[in-house]
mmCIF file of C-alpha atoms and ligand atoms in Angstrom:
data_model
loop_
_atom_site.group_PDB
_atom_site.id
_atom_site.type_symbol
_atom_site.label_atom_id
_atom_site.label_comp_id
_atom_site.label_asym_id
_atom_site.label_seq_id
_atom_site.Cartn_x
_atom_site.Cartn_y
_atom_site.Cartn_z
ATOM 1 C CA MET A 17 9.933 27.485 3.292
ATOM 2 C CA SER A 18 8.254 24.084 3.438
ATOM 3 C CA GLU A 19 8.738 21.599 0.621
ATOM 4 C CA THR A 20 5.077 20.520 0.449
ATOM 5 C CA GLU A 21 2.074 22.819 0.418
ATOM 6 C CA VAL A 22 -1.687 22.650 -0.137
ATOM 7 C CA VAL A 23 -2.654 25.148 -2.827
ATOM 8 C CA GLY A 24 -5.886 27.144 -3.102
ATOM 9 C CA ASP A 25 -8.803 24.762 -3.679
ATOM 10 C CA LYS A 26 -7.195 21.909 -1.705
ATOM 11 C CA GLN A 27 -7.353 19.810 -4.897
ATOM 12 C CA THR A 28 -3.745 20.693 -5.556
ATOM 13 C CA ILE A 29 -0.497 20.377 -3.662
ATOM 14 C CA THR A 30 3.041 21.221 -4.545
ATOM 15 C CA CYS A 31 5.777 18.849 -3.485
ATOM 16 C CA LEU A 32 9.446 19.481 -4.192
ATOM 17 C CA GLY A 33 8.493 22.015 -6.836
ATOM 18 C CA GLU A 34 6.058 19.738 -8.731
ATOM 19 C CA GLN A 35 2.307 20.271 -8.835
ATOM 20 C CA PHE A 36 0.004 17.367 -8.021
ATOM 21 C CA ARG A 37 -3.801 17.052 -8.193
ATOM 22 C CA VAL A 38 -6.200 14.829 -6.229
ATOM 23 C CA TYR A 39 -6.731 11.482 -7.984
ATOM 24 C CA ILE A 40 -8.575 9.499 -5.291
ATOM 25 C CA ASP A 41 -10.073 11.657 -2.574
ATOM 26 C CA ARG A 42 -10.139 10.858 1.133
ATOM 27 C CA ASP A 43 -13.854 9.958 1.177
ATOM 28 C CA ARG A 44 -13.466 7.372 -1.592
ATOM 29 C CA ILE A 45 -10.391 5.964 0.118
ATOM 30 C CA GLN A 46 -12.142 5.641 3.475
ATOM 31 C CA GLU A 47 -15.255 4.109 1.897
ATOM 32 C CA ARG A 48 -13.213 1.478 0.048
ATOM 33 C CA VAL A 49 -10.977 0.723 3.033
ATOM 34 C CA THR A 50 -14.088 0.201 5.171
ATOM 35 C CA GLU A 51 -15.422 -2.270 2.583
ATOM 36 C CA LEU A 52 -12.141 -4.168 2.566
ATOM 37 C CA GLY A 53 -12.147 -4.298 6.376
ATOM 38 C CA ARG A 54 -15.677 -5.650 6.382
ATOM 39 C CA GLN A 55 -14.743 -8.277 3.782
ATOM 40 C CA ILE A 56 -11.688 -9.373 5.765
ATOM 41 C CA SER A 57 -13.801 -9.572 8.953
ATOM 42 C CA GLU A 58 -16.196 -11.945 7.174
ATOM 43 C CA ASP A 59 -13.523 -14.029 5.471
ATOM 44 C CA TYR A 60 -11.400 -14.455 8.606
ATOM 45 C CA ALA A 61 -14.070 -14.819 11.301
ATOM 46 C CA GLY A 62 -12.635 -17.016 14.060
ATOM 47 C CA LYS A 63 -9.179 -17.149 12.409
ATOM 48 C CA LYS A 64 -7.399 -14.293 14.230
ATOM 49 C CA PRO A 65 -5.321 -13.193 11.191
ATOM 50 C CA VAL A 66 -1.898 -11.540 11.461
ATOM 51 C CA LEU A 67 -1.617 -8.470 9.257
ATOM 52 C CA ILE A 68 1.918 -7.794 8.080
ATOM 53 C CA GLY A 69 2.365 -4.167 7.013
ATOM 54 C CA VAL A 70 5.163 -3.349 4.594
ATOM 55 C CA LEU A 71 7.034 -0.253 5.732
ATOM 56 C CA ASN A 72 7.034 2.532 5.053
ATOM 57 C CA GLY A 73 4.267 3.156 2.558
ATOM 58 C CA ALA A 74 1.586 0.847 3.971
ATOM 59 C CA PHE A 75 1.429 2.346 7.462
ATOM 60 C CA MET A 76 -1.548 4.611 6.797
ATOM 61 C CA PHE A 77 -3.634 2.092 4.851
ATOM 62 C CA LEU A 78 -2.856 -0.566 7.443
ATOM 63 C CA ALA A 79 -3.937 1.725 10.316
ATOM 64 C CA ASP A 80 -7.260 2.532 8.649
ATOM 65 C CA LEU A 81 -7.797 -1.048 7.497
ATOM 66 C CA MET A 82 -7.313 -2.397 11.019
ATOM 67 C CA ARG A 83 -9.799 0.129 12.384
ATOM 68 C CA SER A 84 -12.335 -1.327 9.926
ATOM 69 C CA ILE A 85 -11.729 -4.916 10.996
ATOM 70 C CA SER A 86 -14.170 -6.061 13.651
ATOM 71 C CA ILE A 87 -12.688 -9.474 14.489
ATOM 72 C CA ASP A 88 -9.614 -10.337 16.575
ATOM 73 C CA CYS A 89 -6.449 -9.679 14.588
ATOM 74 C CA GLU A 90 -2.767 -8.953 15.174
ATOM 75 C CA VAL A 91 -0.238 -6.732 13.455
ATOM 76 C CA ASP A 92 3.448 -6.814 12.636
ATOM 77 C CA PHE A 93 5.727 -5.045 10.172
ATOM 78 C CA ILE A 94 8.399 -5.856 7.635
ATOM 79 C CA LYS A 95 10.634 -3.451 5.751
ATOM 80 C CA LEU A 96 12.225 -4.176 2.407
ATOM 81 C CA SER A 97 15.065 -2.358 0.704
ATOM 82 C CA SER A 98 13.658 0.454 -1.397
ATOM 83 C CA TYR A 99 14.256 0.587 -5.114
ATOM 84 C CA GLY A 100 14.920 4.282 -4.597
ATOM 85 C CA ALA A 101 13.554 7.163 -6.623
ATOM 86 C CA GLN A 102 14.382 5.599 -9.966
ATOM 87 C CA LYS A 103 12.477 2.377 -9.303
ATOM 88 C CA ILE A 104 15.258 0.302 -10.779
ATOM 89 C CA THR A 105 13.753 -3.118 -10.615
ATOM 90 C CA SER A 106 16.771 -5.304 -10.205
ATOM 91 C CA GLY A 107 14.511 -8.050 -8.899
ATOM 92 C CA VAL A 108 16.748 -8.364 -5.843
ATOM 93 C CA VAL A 109 14.830 -7.574 -2.659
ATOM 94 C CA HIS A 110 16.478 -7.374 0.759
ATOM 95 C CA GLU A 111 14.844 -7.240 4.164
ATOM 96 C CA LEU A 112 15.808 -4.241 6.280
ATOM 97 C CA LYS A 113 13.471 -5.268 9.110
ATOM 98 C CA LYS A 114 12.265 -8.822 9.609
ATOM 99 C CA ILE A 115 8.951 -9.793 11.180
ATOM 100 C CA ASP A 116 8.923 -10.585 14.895
ATOM 101 C CA ALA A 117 5.604 -12.440 14.929
ATOM 102 C CA GLU A 118 5.530 -16.225 14.983
ATOM 103 C CA ILE A 119 3.398 -16.952 11.913
ATOM 104 C CA THR A 120 3.734 -20.719 11.597
ATOM 105 C CA GLY A 121 0.197 -22.111 11.512
ATOM 106 C CA ARG A 122 -1.314 -18.593 11.434
ATOM 107 C CA HIS A 123 -3.456 -16.866 8.817
ATOM 108 C CA VAL A 124 -1.314 -14.103 7.317
ATOM 109 C CA ILE A 125 -2.419 -11.072 5.289
ATOM 110 C CA VAL A 126 0.411 -9.070 3.701
ATOM 111 C CA VAL A 127 -0.632 -5.412 3.461
ATOM 112 C CA GLU A 128 0.917 -3.087 0.862
ATOM 113 C CA ASP A 129 0.120 0.453 -0.177
ATOM 114 C CA ILE A 130 0.843 -0.310 -3.825
ATOM 115 C CA VAL A 131 1.705 -3.212 -6.103
ATOM 116 C CA ASP A 132 3.628 -1.970 -9.135
ATOM 117 C CA THR A 133 5.907 -4.521 -10.821
ATOM 118 C CA GLY A 134 4.752 -7.010 -8.190
ATOM 119 C CA LEU A 135 8.300 -8.032 -7.287
ATOM 120 C CA SER A 136 7.974 -6.925 -3.651
ATOM 121 C CA MET A 137 4.652 -8.674 -3.113
ATOM 122 C CA SER A 138 5.832 -11.792 -4.884
ATOM 123 C CA TYR A 139 8.926 -11.892 -2.638
ATOM 124 C CA LEU A 140 6.786 -11.332 0.461
ATOM 125 C CA MET A 141 4.292 -14.074 -0.388
ATOM 126 C CA GLU A 142 7.139 -16.540 -0.896
ATOM 127 C CA LYS A 143 8.913 -15.395 2.244
ATOM 128 C CA MET A 144 5.781 -15.714 4.395
ATOM 129 C CA SER A 145 5.016 -19.123 2.895
ATOM 130 C CA SER A 146 8.439 -20.364 3.976
ATOM 131 C CA HIS A 147 7.297 -19.961 7.615
ATOM 132 C CA ARG A 148 4.532 -22.550 6.986
ATOM 133 C CA PRO A 149 1.539 -20.365 7.870
ATOM 134 C CA ALA A 150 -2.019 -21.747 7.690
ATOM 135 C CA SER A 151 -2.659 -19.356 4.783
ATOM 136 C CA VAL A 152 -1.185 -16.250 3.150
ATOM 137 C CA THR A 153 -3.114 -13.646 1.176
ATOM 138 C CA ALA A 154 -2.270 -10.222 -0.205
ATOM 139 C CA ALA A 155 -4.028 -6.909 0.359
ATOM 140 C CA THR A 156 -3.049 -3.743 -1.465
ATOM 141 C CA LEU A 157 -4.686 -0.358 -1.582
ATOM 142 C CA LEU A 158 -3.496 0.321 -5.142
ATOM 143 C CA HIS A 159 -2.663 -1.997 -8.004
ATOM 144 C CA LYS A 160 -0.898 -0.727 -11.109
ATOM 145 C CA HIS A 161 -2.091 -3.766 -12.999
ATOM 146 C CA GLU A 162 -0.559 -2.800 -16.363
ATOM 147 C CA ALA A 163 2.892 -2.572 -14.741
ATOM 148 C CA THR A 164 2.771 -5.898 -12.924
ATOM 149 C CA LYS A 165 5.293 -8.328 -14.365
ATOM 150 C CA VAL A 166 4.770 -11.367 -12.186
ATOM 151 C CA ASP A 167 1.809 -13.626 -11.632
ATOM 152 C CA ILE A 168 0.463 -12.852 -8.160
ATOM 153 C CA ASN A 169 -2.910 -13.435 -6.607
ATOM 154 C CA LEU A 170 -4.078 -10.195 -4.956
ATOM 155 C CA LYS A 171 -7.139 -11.115 -2.917
ATOM 156 C CA TYR A 172 -7.950 -7.627 -1.612
ATOM 157 C CA VAL A 173 -7.424 -4.654 -3.938
ATOM 158 C CA GLY A 174 -8.642 -1.163 -3.080
ATOM 159 C CA PHE A 175 -8.275 0.458 -6.497
ATOM 160 C CA LYS A 176 -6.859 -0.703 -9.826
ATOM 161 C CA ILE A 177 -5.038 2.316 -11.234
ATOM 162 C CA LYS A 178 -3.294 3.336 -14.442
ATOM 163 C CA ASN A 179 0.466 3.441 -14.665
ATOM 164 C CA LEU A 180 0.772 6.848 -12.961
ATOM 165 C CA PHE A 181 3.081 8.247 -10.299
ATOM 166 C CA VAL A 182 0.987 8.521 -7.146
ATOM 167 C CA ILE A 183 1.693 10.206 -3.801
ATOM 168 C CA GLY A 184 -0.151 10.879 -0.545
ATOM 169 C CA TYR A 185 -1.882 8.609 1.978
ATOM 170 C CA GLY A 186 1.399 6.897 2.854
ATOM 171 C CA LEU A 187 2.995 7.120 -0.594
ATOM 172 C CA ASP A 188 5.956 9.441 -0.936
ATOM 173 C CA TYR A 189 7.821 11.701 -3.290
ATOM 174 C CA GLY A 190 11.364 12.025 -1.976
ATOM 175 C CA GLN A 191 10.054 10.798 1.418
ATOM 176 C CA LEU A 192 7.556 13.684 1.521
ATOM 177 C CA ALA A 193 3.748 13.845 1.080
ATOM 178 C CA ARG A 194 3.034 10.610 2.977
ATOM 179 C CA ASN A 195 1.000 12.673 5.471
ATOM 180 C CA TYR A 196 -1.696 13.876 3.048
ATOM 181 C CA PRO A 197 -5.068 12.083 3.415
ATOM 182 C CA ASP A 198 -5.819 12.044 -0.352
ATOM 183 C CA ILE A 199 -3.961 10.337 -3.207
ATOM 184 C CA TYR A 200 -2.498 12.646 -5.843
ATOM 185 C CA ILE A 201 -1.040 12.376 -9.342
ATOM 186 C CA LEU A 202 1.137 14.817 -11.269
ATOM 187 C CA ASP A 203 -0.997 17.660 -12.610
ATOM 188 C CA GLU A 204 0.397 17.114 -16.117
ATOM 189 C CA GLU A 205 -0.837 13.501 -16.069
ATOM 190 C CA VAL A 206 -4.433 14.305 -15.055
ATOM 191 C CA ASP A 207 -5.856 13.813 -18.553
ATOM 192 C CA ALA A 208 -3.324 11.211 -19.636
HETATM 193 C C1 PRP B 29 6.930 0.720 -2.770
HETATM 194 C C2 PRP B 29 5.669 0.082 -2.214
HETATM 195 C C3 PRP B 29 5.914 -1.379 -2.392
HETATM 196 C C4 PRP B 29 6.788 -1.451 -3.627
HETATM 197 C C5 PRP B 29 5.935 -1.806 -4.800
HETATM 198 O O1 PRP B 29 7.872 0.776 -1.754
HETATM 199 O O2 PRP B 29 5.425 0.438 -0.879
HETATM 200 O O3 PRP B 29 6.588 -1.946 -1.265
HETATM 201 O O4 PRP B 29 7.351 -0.149 -3.821
HETATM 202 O O5 PRP B 29 6.699 -1.894 -5.965
HETATM 203 P P1 PRP B 29 6.865 -3.246 -6.780
HETATM 204 O O6 PRP B 29 5.495 -3.849 -6.988
HETATM 205 O O7 PRP B 29 7.460 -2.751 -8.098
HETATM 206 O O8 PRP B 29 7.787 -4.167 -6.054
HETATM 207 P P2 PRP B 29 9.186 1.701 -1.791
HETATM 208 O O9 PRP B 29 10.342 0.858 -2.200
HETATM 209 O O10 PRP B 29 8.924 2.918 -2.633
HETATM 210 O O11 PRP B 29 9.379 2.085 -0.256
HETATM 211 P P3 PRP B 29 8.384 2.844 0.747
HETATM 212 O O12 PRP B 29 7.216 1.912 1.020
HETATM 213 O O13 PRP B 29 9.207 3.070 1.954
HETATM 214 O O14 PRP B 29 7.918 4.119 0.100
#
């Protein structure tokens, strides 16, 4: 038996025994990602930005975002140590995969699926800045603004969301559900 499943009306999935409901559907996601891509294309015309995707969660947003960018751009990836299921925010972030791109003098856009406490993005902005790029900005599909503990400037934000557990479209529950094209929240939190 599979551990994730679309149920009935396609508004609901089960994942590891929990029921989730669509929170942001695929059409809204694609519409917003297209807008962000258009904005980035305008802002970075002639600058050939390097997009740095943060593995694993950002891979799907990054892929769609790049398809919406109409100017020359490059891509690379970085992977940080996960906080794990409990999201214990020790504040200590390690790099499991470093970037390969030479970003000194380049225009860098760090691309995340979600900014929660902001510790990962804050670390990444500082880390990228240490390479002396021409500029560094942050793009995130989701921002849990009420949970963010650090002062960070997020230039491109897809959706500001409440402090809810979200899965789908790259975001996981026990490494599962990243493959679903919509974003879901726990059914019990729908009216929270
Ligand atoms: C998630 C997400 C961000 C980070 C955000 O990654 O992709 O990198 O947490 O949280 P923060 O704002 O509190 O730092 P996670 O560690 O779950 O790994 P994953 O991307 O592989 O799912």
